[in-house]
PDB file of C-alpha atoms in Angstrom:
ATOM      1  CA  ASP A   1      -2.582 -57.290   5.350  1.00  0.00           C
ATOM      2  CA  THR A   2      -4.018 -57.046   8.835  1.00  0.00           C
ATOM      3  CA  ALA A   3      -6.723 -54.389   8.909  1.00  0.00           C
ATOM      4  CA  VAL A   4      -6.866 -53.785  12.687  1.00  0.00           C
ATOM      5  CA  SER A   5      -3.902 -55.081  14.645  1.00  0.00           C
ATOM      6  CA  GLN A   6      -3.468 -55.172  18.401  1.00  0.00           C
ATOM      7  CA  THR A   7      -0.419 -55.965  20.456  1.00  0.00           C
ATOM      8  CA  PRO A   8       0.188 -57.894  22.540  1.00  0.00           C
ATOM      9  CA  LYS A   9      -2.214 -60.789  21.967  1.00  0.00           C
ATOM     10  CA  TYR A  10      -1.704 -62.073  25.492  1.00  0.00           C
ATOM     11  CA  LEU A  11      -0.676 -60.110  28.563  1.00  0.00           C
ATOM     12  CA  VAL A  12      -0.148 -61.619  32.006  1.00  0.00           C
ATOM     13  CA  THR A  13       0.822 -59.205  34.746  1.00  0.00           C
ATOM     14  CA  GLN A  14       0.697 -58.710  38.487  1.00  0.00           C
ATOM     15  CA  MET A  15      -1.720 -56.548  40.412  1.00  0.00           C
ATOM     16  CA  GLY A  16      -0.594 -52.971  40.753  1.00  0.00           C
ATOM     17  CA  ASN A  17       1.415 -52.888  37.531  1.00  0.00           C
ATOM     18  CA  ASP A  18       0.893 -50.427  34.680  1.00  0.00           C
ATOM     19  CA  LYS A  19       0.483 -51.800  31.162  1.00  0.00           C
ATOM     20  CA  SER A  20      -0.387 -50.616  27.659  1.00  0.00           C
ATOM     21  CA  ILE A  21      -2.140 -52.215  24.720  1.00  0.00           C
ATOM     22  CA  LYS A  22      -1.495 -50.844  21.251  1.00  0.00           C
ATOM     23  CA  CYS A  23      -3.846 -50.728  18.289  1.00  0.00           C
ATOM     24  CA  GLU A  24      -3.291 -49.716  14.693  1.00  0.00           C
ATOM     25  CA  GLN A  25      -5.600 -49.738  11.678  1.00  0.00           C
ATOM     26  CA  ASN A  26      -4.671 -49.444   8.018  1.00  0.00           C
ATOM     27  CA  LEU A  27      -8.188 -49.049   6.654  1.00  0.00           C
ATOM     28  CA  GLY A  28      -8.189 -45.265   6.489  1.00  0.00           C
ATOM     29  CA  HIS A  29     -11.018 -45.146   9.030  1.00  0.00           C
ATOM     30  CA  ASP A  30     -11.387 -42.013  11.106  1.00  0.00           C
ATOM     31  CA  THR A  31     -13.003 -43.508  14.216  1.00  0.00           C
ATOM     32  CA  MET A  32     -11.482 -46.028  16.616  1.00  0.00           C
ATOM     33  CA  TYR A  33     -12.860 -47.793  19.677  1.00  0.00           C
ATOM     34  CA  TRP A  34     -11.954 -49.903  22.668  1.00  0.00           C
ATOM     35  CA  TYR A  35     -14.328 -52.631  23.867  1.00  0.00           C
ATOM     36  CA  LYS A  36     -14.040 -54.886  26.897  1.00  0.00           C
ATOM     37  CA  GLN A  37     -15.309 -58.474  26.766  1.00  0.00           C
ATOM     38  CA  ASP A  38     -15.857 -60.084  30.147  1.00  0.00           C
ATOM     39  CA  SER A  39     -15.725 -63.750  31.082  1.00  0.00           C
ATOM     40  CA  LYS A  40     -19.365 -64.189  30.044  1.00  0.00           C
ATOM     41  CA  LYS A  41     -18.568 -62.829  26.563  1.00  0.00           C
ATOM     42  CA  PHE A  42     -20.460 -59.580  27.170  1.00  0.00           C
ATOM     43  CA  LEU A  43     -19.050 -56.718  25.079  1.00  0.00           C
ATOM     44  CA  LYS A  44     -19.148 -53.161  26.344  1.00  0.00           C
ATOM     45  CA  ILE A  45     -17.756 -50.043  24.745  1.00  0.00           C
ATOM     46  CA  MET A  46     -15.154 -48.163  26.745  1.00  0.00           C
ATOM     47  CA  PHE A  47     -13.903 -45.356  24.522  1.00  0.00           C
ATOM     48  CA  SER A  48     -14.273 -43.946  21.054  1.00  0.00           C
ATOM     49  CA  TYR A  49     -12.028 -41.506  19.209  1.00  0.00           C
ATOM     50  CA  ASN A  50     -12.831 -39.641  16.019  1.00  0.00           C
ATOM     51  CA  ASN A  51      -9.879 -37.984  14.293  1.00  0.00           C
ATOM     52  CA  LYS A  52      -7.911 -38.084  17.534  1.00  0.00           C
ATOM     53  CA  GLU A  53     -10.716 -36.553  19.601  1.00  0.00           C
ATOM     54  CA  LEU A  54     -12.474 -38.425  22.379  1.00  0.00           C
ATOM     55  CA  ILE A  55     -16.185 -38.769  21.567  1.00  0.00           C
ATOM     56  CA  ILE A  56     -17.340 -41.659  23.768  1.00  0.00           C
ATOM     57  CA  ASN A  57     -16.074 -42.126  27.285  1.00  0.00           C
ATOM     58  CA  GLU A  58     -18.176 -44.667  29.117  1.00  0.00           C
ATOM     59  CA  THR A  59     -18.065 -45.124  32.841  1.00  0.00           C
ATOM     60  CA  VAL A  60     -14.759 -46.848  33.324  1.00  0.00           C
ATOM     61  CA  PRO A  61     -12.248 -46.327  36.128  1.00  0.00           C
ATOM     62  CA  ASN A  62      -9.928 -43.413  35.473  1.00  0.00           C
ATOM     63  CA  ARG A  63      -7.051 -45.892  35.711  1.00  0.00           C
ATOM     64  CA  PHE A  64      -7.876 -46.525  32.037  1.00  0.00           C
ATOM     65  CA  SER A  65      -6.583 -43.835  29.720  1.00  0.00           C
ATOM     66  CA  PRO A  66      -6.800 -43.954  25.933  1.00  0.00           C
ATOM     67  CA  LYS A  67      -4.322 -42.115  23.766  1.00  0.00           C
ATOM     68  CA  SER A  68      -4.614 -41.434  20.051  1.00  0.00           C
ATOM     69  CA  PRO A  69      -1.413 -40.015  18.531  1.00  0.00           C
ATOM     70  CA  ASP A  70      -3.011 -40.013  15.081  1.00  0.00           C
ATOM     71  CA  LYS A  71      -6.192 -41.317  13.536  1.00  0.00           C
ATOM     72  CA  ALA A  72      -4.613 -44.682  12.681  1.00  0.00           C
ATOM     73  CA  HIS A  73      -3.616 -45.473  16.266  1.00  0.00           C
ATOM     74  CA  LEU A  74      -5.487 -45.802  19.538  1.00  0.00           C
ATOM     75  CA  ASN A  75      -3.595 -47.117  22.535  1.00  0.00           C
ATOM     76  CA  LEU A  76      -4.996 -48.089  25.925  1.00  0.00           C
ATOM     77  CA  HIS A  77      -2.981 -47.502  29.059  1.00  0.00           C
ATOM     78  CA  ILE A  78      -4.043 -49.076  32.336  1.00  0.00           C
ATOM     79  CA  ASN A  79      -2.609 -47.988  35.678  1.00  0.00           C
ATOM     80  CA  SER A  80      -2.567 -49.935  38.929  1.00  0.00           C
ATOM     81  CA  LEU A  81      -4.039 -53.092  37.445  1.00  0.00           C
ATOM     82  CA  GLU A  82      -6.634 -54.976  39.489  1.00  0.00           C
ATOM     83  CA  LEU A  83      -7.865 -58.571  39.333  1.00  0.00           C
ATOM     84  CA  GLY A  84     -11.181 -57.367  37.918  1.00  0.00           C
ATOM     85  CA  ASP A  85      -9.441 -55.889  34.891  1.00  0.00           C
ATOM     86  CA  SER A  86      -8.840 -59.402  33.577  1.00  0.00           C
ATOM     87  CA  ALA A  87     -10.749 -59.597  30.300  1.00  0.00           C
ATOM     88  CA  VAL A  88     -10.308 -59.561  26.560  1.00  0.00           C
ATOM     89  CA  TYR A  89      -9.909 -56.059  25.136  1.00  0.00           C
ATOM     90  CA  PHE A  90     -10.857 -55.428  21.530  1.00  0.00           C
ATOM     91  CA  CYS A  91      -9.875 -52.509  19.389  1.00  0.00           C
ATOM     92  CA  ALA A  92     -12.113 -51.594  16.446  1.00  0.00           C
ATOM     93  CA  SER A  93     -12.368 -48.968  13.742  1.00  0.00           C
ATOM     94  CA  SER A  94     -15.034 -47.602  11.419  1.00  0.00           C
ATOM     95  CA  ARG A  95     -15.828 -44.888   8.970  1.00  0.00           C
ATOM     96  CA  THR A  96     -17.370 -42.029  10.869  1.00  0.00           C
ATOM     97  CA  GLY A  97     -20.000 -43.413  13.262  1.00  0.00           C
ATOM     98  CA  GLY A  98     -20.031 -46.806  11.606  1.00  0.00           C
ATOM     99  CA  VAL A  99     -23.649 -46.340  10.558  1.00  0.00           C
ATOM    100  CA  GLY A 100     -24.396 -48.671   7.701  1.00  0.00           C
ATOM    101  CA  TYR A 101     -20.939 -50.206   7.751  1.00  0.00           C
ATOM    102  CA  GLY A 102     -20.348 -51.587  11.202  1.00  0.00           C
ATOM    103  CA  TYR A 103     -16.947 -51.849  12.777  1.00  0.00           C
ATOM    104  CA  THR A 104     -13.818 -53.834  11.937  1.00  0.00           C
ATOM    105  CA  PHE A 105     -12.371 -55.519  15.015  1.00  0.00           C
ATOM    106  CA  GLY A 106      -8.886 -56.553  15.956  1.00  0.00           C
ATOM    107  CA  SER A 107      -8.204 -60.060  17.223  1.00  0.00           C
ATOM    108  CA  GLY A 108      -8.194 -59.010  20.862  1.00  0.00           C
ATOM    109  CA  THR A 109      -5.765 -58.806  23.773  1.00  0.00           C
ATOM    110  CA  ARG A 110      -6.353 -61.270  26.582  1.00  0.00           C
ATOM    111  CA  LEU A 111      -5.294 -59.547  29.791  1.00  0.00           C
ATOM    112  CA  THR A 112      -4.812 -61.682  32.889  1.00  0.00           C
ATOM    113  CA  VAL A 113      -4.029 -59.973  36.175  1.00  0.00           C
ATOM    114  CA  VAL A 114      -2.631 -62.258  38.872  1.00  0.00           C
TER     115      VAL A 114
ATOM    116  CA  GLY B   1     -30.690 -45.990  25.696  1.00  0.00           C
ATOM    117  CA  ASP B   2     -30.343 -48.489  22.894  1.00  0.00           C
ATOM    118  CA  SER B   3     -30.409 -52.180  23.765  1.00  0.00           C
ATOM    119  CA  VAL B   4     -30.303 -55.574  22.096  1.00  0.00           C
ATOM    120  CA  THR B   5     -31.836 -58.763  23.465  1.00  0.00           C
ATOM    121  CA  GLN B   6     -30.929 -62.151  22.077  1.00  0.00           C
ATOM    122  CA  MET B   7     -31.521 -65.693  23.189  1.00  0.00           C
ATOM    123  CA  GLU B   8     -28.770 -66.939  25.425  1.00  0.00           C
ATOM    124  CA  GLY B   9     -27.289 -70.336  24.934  1.00  0.00           C
ATOM    125  CA  PRO B  10     -25.723 -72.553  24.608  1.00  0.00           C
ATOM    126  CA  VAL B  11     -27.788 -73.674  21.651  1.00  0.00           C
ATOM    127  CA  THR B  12     -26.905 -77.212  20.619  1.00  0.00           C
ATOM    128  CA  LEU B  13     -27.955 -78.585  17.234  1.00  0.00           C
ATOM    129  CA  SER B  14     -27.075 -81.513  15.047  1.00  0.00           C
ATOM    130  CA  GLU B  15     -25.336 -80.993  11.731  1.00  0.00           C
ATOM    131  CA  GLU B  16     -27.719 -80.065   8.890  1.00  0.00           C
ATOM    132  CA  ALA B  17     -30.381 -78.800  11.315  1.00  0.00           C
ATOM    133  CA  PHE B  18     -32.205 -75.498  10.762  1.00  0.00           C
ATOM    134  CA  LEU B  19     -30.955 -72.615  12.883  1.00  0.00           C
ATOM    135  CA  THR B  20     -32.785 -69.617  14.271  1.00  0.00           C
ATOM    136  CA  ILE B  21     -31.253 -67.226  16.784  1.00  0.00           C
ATOM    137  CA  ASN B  22     -33.724 -64.588  17.915  1.00  0.00           C
ATOM    138  CA  CYS B  23     -32.766 -60.948  18.293  1.00  0.00           C
ATOM    139  CA  THR B  24     -34.926 -57.967  19.220  1.00  0.00           C
ATOM    140  CA  TYR B  25     -33.865 -54.405  19.765  1.00  0.00           C
ATOM    141  CA  THR B  26     -34.859 -51.107  21.337  1.00  0.00           C
ATOM    142  CA  ALA B  27     -33.600 -47.936  19.705  1.00  0.00           C
ATOM    143  CA  THR B  28     -34.695 -44.461  18.786  1.00  0.00           C
ATOM    144  CA  GLY B  29     -34.889 -43.617  15.132  1.00  0.00           C
ATOM    145  CA  TYR B  30     -33.741 -46.074  12.507  1.00  0.00           C
ATOM    146  CA  PRO B  31     -30.741 -48.094  13.599  1.00  0.00           C
ATOM    147  CA  SER B  32     -28.441 -50.165  11.434  1.00  0.00           C
ATOM    148  CA  LEU B  33     -28.469 -53.826  12.470  1.00  0.00           C
ATOM    149  CA  PHE B  34     -25.632 -56.356  12.433  1.00  0.00           C
ATOM    150  CA  TRP B  35     -24.727 -59.920  13.241  1.00  0.00           C
ATOM    151  CA  TYR B  36     -21.142 -60.596  14.296  1.00  0.00           C
ATOM    152  CA  VAL B  37     -19.558 -64.012  14.814  1.00  0.00           C
ATOM    153  CA  GLN B  38     -16.714 -64.925  17.162  1.00  0.00           C
ATOM    154  CA  TYR B  39     -14.990 -68.253  16.543  1.00  0.00           C
ATOM    155  CA  PRO B  40     -13.121 -69.814  19.480  1.00  0.00           C
ATOM    156  CA  GLY B  41     -10.041 -67.803  20.404  1.00  0.00           C
ATOM    157  CA  GLU B  42     -10.608 -65.213  17.710  1.00  0.00           C
ATOM    158  CA  GLY B  43     -11.933 -61.681  17.329  1.00  0.00           C
ATOM    159  CA  LEU B  44     -15.294 -60.572  15.994  1.00  0.00           C
ATOM    160  CA  GLN B  45     -16.115 -60.813  12.324  1.00  0.00           C
ATOM    161  CA  LEU B  46     -19.007 -59.058  10.647  1.00  0.00           C
ATOM    162  CA  LEU B  47     -21.351 -61.759   9.371  1.00  0.00           C
ATOM    163  CA  LEU B  48     -24.122 -59.675   7.823  1.00  0.00           C
ATOM    164  CA  LYS B  49     -25.921 -56.368   8.128  1.00  0.00           C
ATOM    165  CA  ALA B  50     -29.084 -54.466   7.204  1.00  0.00           C
ATOM    166  CA  THR B  51     -29.494 -50.730   7.242  1.00  0.00           C
ATOM    167  CA  LYS B  52     -33.201 -50.153   6.696  1.00  0.00           C
ATOM    168  CA  ALA B  53     -36.551 -51.799   7.228  1.00  0.00           C
ATOM    169  CA  ASP B  54     -37.228 -54.948   5.165  1.00  0.00           C
ATOM    170  CA  ASP B  55     -33.573 -55.210   4.097  1.00  0.00           C
ATOM    171  CA  LYS B  56     -32.237 -58.762   4.152  1.00  0.00           C
ATOM    172  CA  GLY B  57     -28.605 -59.308   5.005  1.00  0.00           C
ATOM    173  CA  SER B  58     -26.999 -62.570   3.920  1.00  0.00           C
ATOM    174  CA  ASN B  59     -23.592 -64.226   3.994  1.00  0.00           C
ATOM    175  CA  LYS B  60     -22.220 -67.794   4.129  1.00  0.00           C
ATOM    176  CA  GLY B  61     -25.743 -69.239   4.060  1.00  0.00           C
ATOM    177  CA  PHE B  62     -26.912 -67.094   6.986  1.00  0.00           C
ATOM    178  CA  GLU B  63     -29.771 -64.605   6.575  1.00  0.00           C
ATOM    179  CA  ALA B  64     -31.511 -61.993   8.695  1.00  0.00           C
ATOM    180  CA  THR B  65     -34.315 -59.587   7.797  1.00  0.00           C
ATOM    181  CA  TYR B  66     -34.750 -56.140   9.377  1.00  0.00           C
ATOM    182  CA  ARG B  67     -38.313 -56.143  10.735  1.00  0.00           C
ATOM    183  CA  LYS B  68     -39.206 -52.705  11.994  1.00  0.00           C
ATOM    184  CA  GLU B  69     -42.756 -53.637  12.980  1.00  0.00           C
ATOM    185  CA  THR B  70     -41.508 -56.312  15.394  1.00  0.00           C
ATOM    186  CA  THR B  71     -38.118 -54.629  16.098  1.00  0.00           C
ATOM    187  CA  SER B  72     -36.398 -57.896  15.276  1.00  0.00           C
ATOM    188  CA  PHE B  73     -33.421 -59.174  13.296  1.00  0.00           C
ATOM    189  CA  HIS B  74     -33.468 -62.956  13.702  1.00  0.00           C
ATOM    190  CA  LEU B  75     -30.554 -64.957  12.304  1.00  0.00           C
ATOM    191  CA  GLU B  76     -31.346 -68.079  10.256  1.00  0.00           C
ATOM    192  CA  LYS B  77     -29.488 -70.771   8.383  1.00  0.00           C
ATOM    193  CA  GLY B  78     -31.067 -73.677   6.597  1.00  0.00           C
ATOM    194  CA  SER B  79     -28.433 -76.322   7.275  1.00  0.00           C
ATOM    195  CA  VAL B  80     -25.722 -75.782   9.863  1.00  0.00           C
ATOM    196  CA  GLN B  81     -22.258 -77.329   9.829  1.00  0.00           C
ATOM    197  CA  VAL B  82     -19.850 -78.186  12.629  1.00  0.00           C
ATOM    198  CA  SER B  83     -17.708 -75.264  11.449  1.00  0.00           C
ATOM    199  CA  ASP B  84     -20.548 -72.870  12.351  1.00  0.00           C
ATOM    200  CA  SER B  85     -19.913 -73.498  16.054  1.00  0.00           C
ATOM    201  CA  ALA B  86     -19.158 -70.073  17.506  1.00  0.00           C
ATOM    202  CA  VAL B  87     -20.648 -67.228  19.525  1.00  0.00           C
ATOM    203  CA  TYR B  88     -23.059 -65.018  17.575  1.00  0.00           C
ATOM    204  CA  PHE B  89     -23.718 -61.408  18.535  1.00  0.00           C
ATOM    205  CA  CYS B  90     -26.609 -59.266  17.408  1.00  0.00           C
ATOM    206  CA  ALA B  91     -25.771 -55.554  17.433  1.00  0.00           C
ATOM    207  CA  LEU B  92     -27.038 -52.153  16.388  1.00  0.00           C
ATOM    208  CA  ILE B  93     -25.817 -48.658  15.702  1.00  0.00           C
ATOM    209  CA  GLY B  94     -28.461 -46.035  16.299  1.00  0.00           C
ATOM    210  CA  GLY B  95     -28.803 -42.288  16.202  1.00  0.00           C
ATOM    211  CA  GLY B  96     -25.990 -41.518  13.801  1.00  0.00           C
ATOM    212  CA  GLY B  97     -23.521 -43.670  15.669  1.00  0.00           C
ATOM    213  CA  ALA B  98     -22.965 -41.336  18.593  1.00  0.00           C
ATOM    214  CA  ASP B  99     -23.344 -44.104  21.178  1.00  0.00           C
ATOM    215  CA  GLY B 100     -21.273 -46.704  19.403  1.00  0.00           C
ATOM    216  CA  LEU B 101     -22.099 -50.276  18.444  1.00  0.00           C
ATOM    217  CA  THR B 102     -24.389 -51.838  21.072  1.00  0.00           C
ATOM    218  CA  PHE B 103     -24.198 -55.619  21.416  1.00  0.00           C
ATOM    219  CA  GLY B 104     -26.512 -58.296  22.704  1.00  0.00           C
ATOM    220  CA  LYS B 105     -25.065 -60.756  25.199  1.00  0.00           C
ATOM    221  CA  GLY B 106     -24.153 -63.316  22.555  1.00  0.00           C
ATOM    222  CA  THR B 107     -25.463 -66.786  21.762  1.00  0.00           C
ATOM    223  CA  HIS B 108     -23.089 -69.724  21.973  1.00  0.00           C
ATOM    224  CA  LEU B 109     -23.904 -72.160  19.165  1.00  0.00           C
ATOM    225  CA  ILE B 110     -22.634 -75.731  19.309  1.00  0.00           C
ATOM    226  CA  ILE B 111     -23.094 -77.985  16.278  1.00  0.00           C
ATOM    227  CA  GLN B 112     -22.631 -81.692  16.846  1.00  0.00           C
ATOM    228  CA  PRO B 113     -21.691 -84.097  14.022  1.00  0.00           C
TER     229      PRO B 113
END
């Protein structure tokens, strides 16, 4: 059983396109996150949702829009893709706040914009 | 805000060598501390954790002790294997988790046979 699953695993697309990445967790966690990992492996939080409500919204372009239809799903939609959006995007989940438990991560989506 | 500083690599060791990867942090209050590992082409896996001062987290032969007085959480292993080659991330959650999991920049570890 995959705890946090993301689709697709790889995504190659042209500049200007709109794309979505889906994430689902079956752990019963109530908080979900999106992280971006750049080419130097640096990980930075983008968004966090708790019970479908946005609680962390870091400074990212408004072309990025998260959507949480229920607490088991957090999707990431990206409009007008740019070359600089190429990265690996990780979804994660935790019990509320993750304090003491940490997060469980998906296997990542490697986005390449050409 | 919270921050994590760890030695940047790559760190190259021979098999069976002793490993230390340094990690220090800045946070308000009493954060929870973590080490995550990322094997090539894979996602992040929780390696070990500690939630209060003097706690020792351990897993797969790796250990780290939460040192509040030096704000450190150094990762150690007595005898590394080629299969330990990966990127290791030190991380913390502070202040009730409101700011999310904050990562260090990662240390690329290469173990040679």
